Amino acid sequence: MTIKVGVLGAHGRVGQAIVEGVNAAADLDLVAEVGRGEDLQVVVDNEAQVIVDFTQPASVMGNLEFCIKHGIHCVVGTTGFDEEKLAQVEKWTAAPGAGHVLIAPNFAISAVLTMVFARQAAKFFETAEVVEFHHPAKLDAPSGTAIHTAQGIAAARKAAGLGAMPDATEQSLPGARGADVDGIPVHAVRTRGMVAHEEVIFGAQGQSLTIRQDSYDRSSFTPGVLEGVRKIAQHPGLVVGLENYLDL
Amino acid sequence: MTIKVGVLGAHGRVGQAIVEGVNAAADLDLVAEVGRGEDLQVVVDNEAQVIVDFTQPASVMGNLEFCIKHGIHCVVGTTGFDEEKLAQVEKWTAAPGAGHVLIAPNFAISAVLTMVFARQAAKFFETAEVVEFHHPAKLDAPSGTAIHTAQGIAAARKAAGLGAMPDATEQSLPGARGADVDGIPVHAVRTRGMVAHEEVIFGAQGQSLTIRQDSYDRSSFTPGVLEGVRKIAQHPGLVVGLENYLDL
Amino acid sequence: MTIKVGVLGAHGRVGQAIVEGVNAAADLDLVAEVGRGEDLQVVVDNEAQVIVDFTQPASVMGNLEFCIKHGIHCVVGTTGFDEEKLAQVEKWTAAPGAGHVLIAPNFAISAVLTMVFARQAAKFFETAEVVEFHHPAKLDAPSGTAIHTAQGIAAARKAAGLGAMPDATEQSLPGARGADVDGIPVHAVRTRGMVAHEEVIFGAQGQSLTIRQDSYDRSSFTPGVLEGVRKIAQHPGLVVGLENYLDL
Amino acid sequence: MTIKVGVLGAHGRVGQAIVEGVNAAADLDLVAEVGRGEDLQVVVDNEAQVIVDFTQPASVMGNLEFCIKHGIHCVVGTTGFDEEKLAQVEKWTAAPGAGHVLIAPNFAISAVLTMVFARQAAKFFETAEVVEFHHPAKLDAPSGTAIHTAQGIAAARKAAGLGAMPDATEQSLPGARGADVDGIPVHAVRTRGMVAHEEVIFGAQGQSLTIRQDSYDRSSFTPGVLEGVRKIAQHPGLVVGLENYLDL
């Protein structure tokens, strides 16, 4: 039995990649493609069980209210959720018969696993650093994902009772030791030709462990989105972060 | 309160590294160093709570029987355990007041985590390959650790219902695609100067995840051994594999 | 002063990337785009000084004869040249006023430099191995580039009087040590999501040197083609291989 | 015919590694080992043709004056040479029958080649960054080798007429983009377990080239020192930098 899927924001670049991904999956059935400004009623009429929303912060709340109330589950990659909006979505999902919601800042399965493994590994190593690599047109440094990864490592170190990392540096050029994110150095490399890559380097006596994630093109979020579509029926209410779906 | 530790095989290269590690740890107290052919009674007389055994297959069973019966826990890196010997050790540990036993083929925490993470990640990726790098004096290819890693990936793929990996290769030089370990290609590189290194490469649409472990010298097993010493009191009976102690 | 450029095979995928590259270069002027079956006379009429040919083996010889005789230089990425065809091209270029020709099997500057540096480094290291990574739809393993790289290393070792590499392997699974290309082990990894990547690993006492090339998309040959266009006026006759243009 | 070699500073850690290296080389004959404060006359008495000096800044000038005047060639890894001292050494080597001198800040062949290749590659890429990795007991960041590498890249870019590298970063945490060495970002990672490692990352359209050097232990300078010993007879006067001996 296949799952009936609707795609909102279907005509954008990301939406097109999801449409292709759903069409290529034998267990998923694409029943609705909705573009900007088009009527959402089609997802109800075509009996979509799950919708995928990669639209705009300005439209996503309306989309979610409509779908949740119709009992349709929502896999959401649109950005711009603050605490207040999350609370509102959670309230909607609490109603009887309401649709479930997954909101994730990053659907690239390799990036999500890098963060999860980094948090798991952190307590076993004396040192941890993050190096991320992106194309030189990127506006922020370090990337949000790298900052998030470093914060997770820092929290895991703290929970395990680890103190500050050893670092004997006395003589240094400004910036050489990277940005300090909760005590974890984070380095941002900008290289023409690269897309989005992250490396977490842990060190202990006589050894190191490196977890590296490479995104080669924009379609890298597709497998994670499809994973969300397949599992959302088992996760009532609001869930934030794909890692909660992974059954590790 | 410190833990009182005895080291068996204390005069060998590995034993010396452990002796140094125990001495450097504030929460551990070295109370006995036993060399080949020396009397084990010293570990009882000095009230060792845990012994570490990196000796020989010919002597380890005798060491274990003696220590377990005296209620002393045993952290064991000595090789050569078959099913029969493991059953015997398990029987000894079942007696009232018996010492606990941890037997691990690999105590390098980075290598153990690589295997654990590889098994966790396997079900999310279409392809998985293992590349290991060692010095050219190594006798076996691939390494036991790489084979073990590949077997874990293969088992995880099977459990998740994944079939054979895609591979369109039609024209190939013999050996180019590596050794086949339960369907996972494993490649062994032999490079002067390197010590022991392993890389697991997972691929999915538009992305890859690489988990890499580097051992730079023989002391790399020390942190894992000390982890075993600290936690063995909480793990009754026989446990095989350091991963079972890691609380991931 | 700009260089006037014509592109043959302009409507194919590769041709389009070159058209974009020429258009984006301030020192180059695109004067002709010729598709399959269209009349070449346009490159003469529009006074092209250099043409780029990424067409088919069946048409490239006719294109070259025409352009060379009109004194137009030719940068050629089309495949299928054997000794006989190369000899014919060389003869055409020997005439007074003839156009110059550059034929290269690989225009990705990072791949070309990897081969060049590998040949330079080979004599200083005891061991050398090649690992290449491609998408699983690739038909041949190892890649032609990896074989070519290994052959270059083998030739450099031989010229320096180096013998067989050390390798103590006694117990091995078939394929673990890779394909043997003139004594150099070559390993081919097939990973979903990757494009085209090559790593050359040299080892000597206490150290290793790794040269790695990553191609992330099809446009990676463009900078090398433009380099060829800019320099071909200084290289009379037939030159095979972009490395001869690099002034290292 | 073997080359007769004397080792000064023979009882230090580095000296011992060189003694072992000379002893292991079939074409070299160890004729003198001189420790701190011992009489240099033994290198003359035993007819050393080349000496290796890994001693102290306070003693190296005296050693060089003595050996050069006796026509003995000197391979020197001792640090602390300023312009004045180099001028003095050069003057000594200009005398008839004087010994030749090679002074090199780094004898690890993999590190030297990384610098050489980085300079060669620089003009072909839009972007270049350096990441170095050392143990956390290192006092300076970035390493001298990394700074030297970045300066070489910057000089090569300037010579080729390349301008500033593209970097759209608008929003940044302090230090994220590394230290600025003549316009080249340099990042220093400090990881327990690592020794000395350097990575140079070049980027161009659709591709990247990475040159990486790993030093696993202190003996990594030995092959470079022996290369110096073998070739110094062909290089009269004073030469600074092993790269000048490599015949690339």
Coordinates of N, CA and C in Angstrom, one line a residue, chain B residues 31-128:
Chain B
V31 N 48.3 -1.2 42.0 CA 48.7 -1.9 43.2 C 49.5 -3.1 42.9
A32 N 49.6 -3.6 41.6 CA 50.4 -4.8 41.3 C 50.7 -4.8 39.8
E33 N 52.0 -5.1 39.5 CA 52.5 -5.3 38.2 C 53.0 -6.8 38.1
V34 N 52.4 -7.6 37.3 CA 52.8 -9.0 37.2 C 53.3 -9.3 35.9
G35 N 54.6 -9.8 35.8 CA 55.2 -10.2 34.6 C 55.0 -11.7 34.3
R36 N 55.5 -12.1 33.1 CA 55.3 -13.5 32.7 C 55.9 -14.5 33.8
G37 N 55.2 -15.5 34.2 CA 55.7 -16.5 35.1 C 55.7 -16.1 36.6
E38 N 55.3 -14.8 36.8 CA 55.3 -14.4 38.2 C 54.0 -14.8 38.9
D39 N 54.1 -14.8 40.3 CA 52.9 -15.3 41.0 C 51.8 -14.3 41.1
L40 N 50.6 -14.8 40.7 CA 49.4 -14.0 40.7 C 48.9 -13.5 42.1
Q41 N 49.4 -14.2 43.1 CA 48.9 -14.0 44.5 C 49.1 -12.5 44.9
V42 N 50.0 -11.8 44.3 CA 50.3 -10.4 44.6 C 49.0 -9.5 44.3
V43 N 48.2 -9.9 43.3 CA 47.0 -9.1 43.1 C 46.0 -9.2 44.2
V44 N 46.0 -10.4 44.8 CA 45.1 -10.6 45.9 C 45.6 -9.9 47.2
D45 N 46.9 -10.1 47.4 CA 47.6 -9.6 48.6 C 47.4 -8.0 48.6
N46 N 47.5 -7.4 47.4 CA 47.5 -6.0 47.3 C 46.1 -5.4 47.1
E47 N 45.1 -6.4 47.2 CA 43.7 -6.0 47.1 C 43.2 -5.3 45.8
A48 N 43.8 -5.8 44.7 CA 43.3 -5.2 43.4 C 41.8 -5.5 43.3
Q49 N 41.1 -4.5 42.7 CA 39.7 -4.7 42.5 C 39.5 -5.1 41.0
V50 N 40.4 -4.6 40.2 CA 40.3 -4.9 38.7 C 41.7 -5.3 38.2
I51 N 41.8 -6.3 37.4 CA 43.1 -6.5 36.7 C 42.8 -6.3 35.2
V52 N 44.0 -5.9 34.6 CA 44.0 -5.8 33.1 C 44.9 -6.9 32.6
D53 N 44.4 -7.7 31.6 CA 45.2 -8.8 31.1 C 45.5 -8.6 29.6
F54 N 46.7 -8.2 29.3 CA 47.2 -8.3 27.9 C 48.4 -9.3 27.9
T55 N 48.1 -10.6 28.0 CA 49.2 -11.6 28.1 C 49.1 -12.5 26.9
Q56 N 49.1 -13.8 27.1 CA 49.1 -14.7 26.0 C 47.9 -15.7 26.0
P57 N 47.5 -16.2 24.9 CA 46.4 -17.2 24.9 C 46.7 -18.3 25.8
A58 N 47.9 -18.7 26.0 CA 48.2 -19.9 26.8 C 48.1 -19.6 28.3
S59 N 48.2 -18.4 28.7 CA 48.1 -18.1 30.1 C 46.8 -17.4 30.6
V60 N 46.1 -16.8 29.6 CA 44.9 -16.0 30.0 C 43.8 -16.8 30.8
M61 N 43.6 -18.0 30.4 CA 42.5 -18.8 31.0 C 42.8 -19.0 32.5
G62 N 44.1 -19.4 32.8 CA 44.5 -19.6 34.2 C 44.4 -18.3 35.0
N63 N 44.8 -17.2 34.4 CA 44.7 -15.9 35.0 C 43.2 -15.5 35.4
L64 N 42.3 -15.8 34.4 CA 40.9 -15.4 34.6 C 40.3 -16.3 35.7
E65 N 40.6 -17.6 35.7 CA 40.0 -18.5 36.7 C 40.4 -18.0 38.1
F66 N 41.7 -17.7 38.2 CA 42.2 -17.3 39.5 C 41.5 -16.0 40.0
C67 N 41.5 -15.0 39.1 CA 41.0 -13.7 39.5 C 39.5 -13.7 39.7
I68 N 38.7 -14.3 38.8 CA 37.3 -14.4 39.0 C 36.9 -15.0 40.3
K69 N 37.6 -16.1 40.6 CA 37.2 -16.8 41.9 C 37.6 -16.0 43.1
H70 N 38.5 -15.1 43.0 CA 38.8 -14.2 44.1 C 38.0 -12.9 44.0
G71 N 37.0 -12.9 43.1 CA 36.1 -11.7 43.1 C 36.7 -10.5 42.5
I72 N 37.8 -10.7 41.7 CA 38.5 -9.6 41.1 C 38.0 -9.4 39.6
H73 N 37.6 -8.2 39.2 CA 37.1 -8.0 37.8 C 38.3 -8.0 36.8
C74 N 38.0 -8.5 35.6 CA 39.0 -8.7 34.6 C 38.7 -7.9 33.3
V75 N 39.6 -7.0 32.9 CA 39.5 -6.4 31.6 C 40.5 -7.0 30.7
V76 N 40.1 -7.6 29.6 CA 41.0 -8.5 28.9 C 41.1 -8.1 27.4
G77 N 42.4 -7.9 27.0 CA 42.7 -7.6 25.6 C 43.4 -8.8 24.9
T78 N 43.7 -9.8 25.7 CA 44.4 -11.0 25.1 C 43.5 -11.7 24.1
T79 N 44.1 -12.2 23.0 CA 43.3 -12.8 22.0 C 43.2 -14.3 22.1
G80 N 42.5 -14.9 21.2 CA 42.4 -16.4 21.2 C 41.2 -17.0 21.9
F81 N 40.1 -16.3 22.1 CA 38.9 -16.9 22.7 C 38.0 -17.5 21.6
D82 N 37.7 -18.8 21.7 CA 36.7 -19.4 20.9 C 35.5 -19.6 21.7
E83 N 34.4 -20.1 21.1 CA 33.1 -20.3 21.8 C 33.3 -21.1 23.1
E84 N 34.1 -22.1 23.0 CA 34.2 -23.0 24.2 C 34.9 -22.2 25.4
K85 N 35.9 -21.5 25.1 CA 36.6 -20.7 26.2 C 35.6 -19.6 26.7
L86 N 34.9 -19.0 25.8 CA 34.0 -17.9 26.3 C 32.9 -18.6 27.2
A87 N 32.4 -19.8 26.9 CA 31.4 -20.5 27.7 C 32.0 -20.8 29.1
Q88 N 33.2 -21.2 29.1 CA 33.9 -21.5 30.4 C 34.0 -20.2 31.2
V89 N 34.4 -19.1 30.6 CA 34.6 -17.9 31.4 C 33.2 -17.5 31.9
E90 N 32.2 -17.6 31.1 CA 30.8 -17.2 31.5 C 30.4 -18.0 32.7
K91 N 30.7 -19.3 32.7 CA 30.4 -20.2 33.8 C 31.0 -19.7 35.1
W92 N 32.3 -19.4 35.0 CA 33.1 -18.9 36.2 C 32.4 -17.6 36.8
T93 N 32.0 -16.7 35.8 CA 31.5 -15.4 36.3 C 30.1 -15.6 36.9
A94 N 29.4 -16.8 36.7 CA 28.1 -17.0 37.3 C 28.1 -17.3 38.7
A95 N 29.2 -17.7 39.3 CA 29.2 -18.1 40.7 C 29.0 -16.9 41.6
P96 N 28.4 -17.1 42.8 CA 28.2 -16.0 43.7 C 29.5 -15.3 44.1
G97 N 29.6 -14.0 44.1 CA 30.8 -13.3 44.4 C 31.9 -13.3 43.4
A98 N 31.6 -13.8 42.2 CA 32.6 -13.9 41.2 C 32.9 -12.5 40.6
G99 N 34.1 -12.4 40.1 CA 34.5 -11.2 39.4 C 33.8 -11.1 38.0
H100 N 33.7 -9.8 37.5 CA 33.1 -9.6 36.2 C 34.2 -9.7 35.1
V101 N 33.8 -9.9 33.9 CA 34.8 -10.0 32.8 C 34.4 -9.2 31.6
L102 N 35.3 -8.4 31.1 CA 35.1 -7.7 29.8 C 36.2 -8.2 28.8
I103 N 35.8 -8.8 27.7 CA 36.8 -9.2 26.7 C 36.5 -8.4 25.5
A104 N 37.5 -7.8 24.9 CA 37.3 -6.9 23.7 C 38.4 -7.2 22.7
P105 N 38.0 -7.4 21.4 CA 39.1 -7.5 20.4 C 39.8 -6.2 20.1
N106 N 39.1 -5.1 20.4 CA 39.7 -3.8 20.1 C 39.3 -2.8 21.1
F107 N 40.3 -2.2 21.8 CA 40.0 -1.2 22.8 C 40.2 0.2 22.3
A108 N 40.6 0.4 21.1 CA 40.7 1.8 20.6 C 39.3 2.4 20.4
I109 N 39.1 3.4 21.2 CA 37.7 3.9 21.3 C 37.2 4.4 20.0
S110 N 38.2 5.0 19.2 CA 37.8 5.5 17.9 C 37.4 4.4 16.9
A111 N 38.1 3.2 17.0 CA 37.8 2.1 16.2 C 36.4 1.5 16.6
V112 N 36.2 1.4 17.9 CA 34.9 0.8 18.4 C 33.8 1.7 18.0
L113 N 33.9 3.0 18.1 CA 32.8 3.9 17.7 C 32.6 3.9 16.2
T114 N 33.7 3.8 15.4 CA 33.5 3.7 14.0 C 32.6 2.5 13.6
M115 N 32.8 1.3 14.3 CA 32.0 0.2 14.0 C 30.5 0.4 14.5
V116 N 30.4 1.0 15.6 CA 29.0 1.3 16.2 C 28.3 2.2 15.2
F117 N 28.9 3.3 14.9 CA 28.2 4.3 14.0 C 27.9 3.8 12.6
A118 N 28.9 2.9 12.1 CA 28.6 2.3 10.8 C 27.4 1.5 10.8
R119 N 27.2 0.7 11.9 CA 26.0 -0.1 12.0 C 24.7 0.8 12.1
Q120 N 24.9 1.9 12.8 CA 23.7 2.7 13.0 C 23.3 3.4 11.7
A121 N 24.4 3.8 10.9 CA 24.1 4.6 9.7 C 23.7 3.7 8.5
A122 N 24.0 2.5 8.5 CA 23.9 1.6 7.3 C 22.6 1.7 6.7
K123 N 21.5 1.7 7.4 CA 20.2 1.5 6.8 C 19.7 2.8 6.0
F124 N 20.4 3.9 6.2 CA 20.0 5.1 5.6 C 20.7 5.4 4.3
F125 N 21.6 4.5 3.8 CA 22.4 4.8 2.6 C 22.3 3.7 1.6
E126 N 22.3 4.1 0.3 CA 22.3 3.1 -0.7 C 23.5 2.3 -0.8
T127 N 24.7 3.0 -0.6 CA 26.0 2.3 -0.8 C 26.8 2.5 0.5
A128 N 27.7 1.5 0.7 CA 28.7 1.5 1.8 C 29.9 0.8 1.4

